[in-house]
Coordinates of C-alpha atoms in Angstrom, one line a residue:
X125 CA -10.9 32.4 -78.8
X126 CA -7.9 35.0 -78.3
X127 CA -4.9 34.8 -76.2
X128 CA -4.1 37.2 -74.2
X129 CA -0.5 38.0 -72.5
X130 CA 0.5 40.6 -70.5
X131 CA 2.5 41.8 -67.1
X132 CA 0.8 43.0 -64.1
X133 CA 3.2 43.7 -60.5
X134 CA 4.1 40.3 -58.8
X135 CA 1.7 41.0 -55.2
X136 CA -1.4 41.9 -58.2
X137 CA -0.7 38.5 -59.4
X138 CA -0.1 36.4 -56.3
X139 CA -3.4 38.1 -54.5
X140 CA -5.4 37.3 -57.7
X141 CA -4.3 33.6 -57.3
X142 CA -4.9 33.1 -53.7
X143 CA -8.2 34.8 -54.0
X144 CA -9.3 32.6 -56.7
X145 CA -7.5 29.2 -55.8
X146 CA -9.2 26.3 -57.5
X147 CA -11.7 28.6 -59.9
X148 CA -11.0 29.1 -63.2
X149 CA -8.7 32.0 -63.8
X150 CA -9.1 32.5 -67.8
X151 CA -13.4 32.7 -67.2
X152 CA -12.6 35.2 -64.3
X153 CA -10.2 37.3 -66.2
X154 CA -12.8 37.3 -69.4
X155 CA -15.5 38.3 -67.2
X156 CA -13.3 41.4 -65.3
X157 CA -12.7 42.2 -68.8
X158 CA -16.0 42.5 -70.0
X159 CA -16.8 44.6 -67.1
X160 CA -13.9 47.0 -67.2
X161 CA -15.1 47.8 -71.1
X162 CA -18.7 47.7 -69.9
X163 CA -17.4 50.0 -67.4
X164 CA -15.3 52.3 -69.7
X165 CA -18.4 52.3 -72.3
X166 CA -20.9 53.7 -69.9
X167 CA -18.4 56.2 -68.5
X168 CA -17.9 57.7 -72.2
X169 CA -21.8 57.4 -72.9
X170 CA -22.0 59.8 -69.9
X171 CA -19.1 62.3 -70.9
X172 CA -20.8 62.6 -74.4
X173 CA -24.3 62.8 -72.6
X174 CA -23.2 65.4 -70.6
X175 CA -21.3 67.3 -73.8
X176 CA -24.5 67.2 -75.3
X177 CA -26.3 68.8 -72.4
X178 CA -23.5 71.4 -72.3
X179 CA -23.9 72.2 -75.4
X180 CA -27.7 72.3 -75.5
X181 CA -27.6 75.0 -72.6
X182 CA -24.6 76.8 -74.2
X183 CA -27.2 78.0 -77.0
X184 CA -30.3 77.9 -75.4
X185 CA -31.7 81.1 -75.3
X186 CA -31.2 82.9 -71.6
X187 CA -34.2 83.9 -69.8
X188 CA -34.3 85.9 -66.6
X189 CA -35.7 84.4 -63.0
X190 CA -38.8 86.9 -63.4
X191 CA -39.7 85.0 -67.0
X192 CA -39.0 81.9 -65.4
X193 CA -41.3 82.1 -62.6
X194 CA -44.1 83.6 -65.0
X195 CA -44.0 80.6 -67.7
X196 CA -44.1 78.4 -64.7
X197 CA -47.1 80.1 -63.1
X198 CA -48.8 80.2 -66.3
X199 CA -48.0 76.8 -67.4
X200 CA -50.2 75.2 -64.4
X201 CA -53.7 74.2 -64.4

């Protein structure tokens, strides 16, 4: 297991100790961790989801709202 040092502002610190008084501070720290990169993974899974949407309509051929309507139409039983 790593160690891990690093500064954060002295009222981020005491709050963090007064709200977890008497739990174990490394566990709680590992597991806000894991959910901040959990959290930055899913965020970049959607930007490069929505890149590939982006990109998908950018060359997708254009069809006007009257050939719309009629593959719609058609399309139904």
């Amino acid at each position: 297991m790593a160690t891990v040092n690093f500064s954060v502002p002295d009222e981020v610190r005491k709050a963090f100790n007064t709200t977890f008084q008497g739990q174990n501070k490394s566990a709680i720290i590992a597991t806000l961790m894991r959910e901040a990169v959990e959290r930055a993974q899913r965020k970049q899974h959607a930007q490069e989801a929505a890149a590939r949407i982006l990109e998908r309509r950018r060359i997708a051929p254009v069809i006007t709202d009257a050939e719309f309507r009629s593959a719609r139409e058609n399309g139904r039983p």
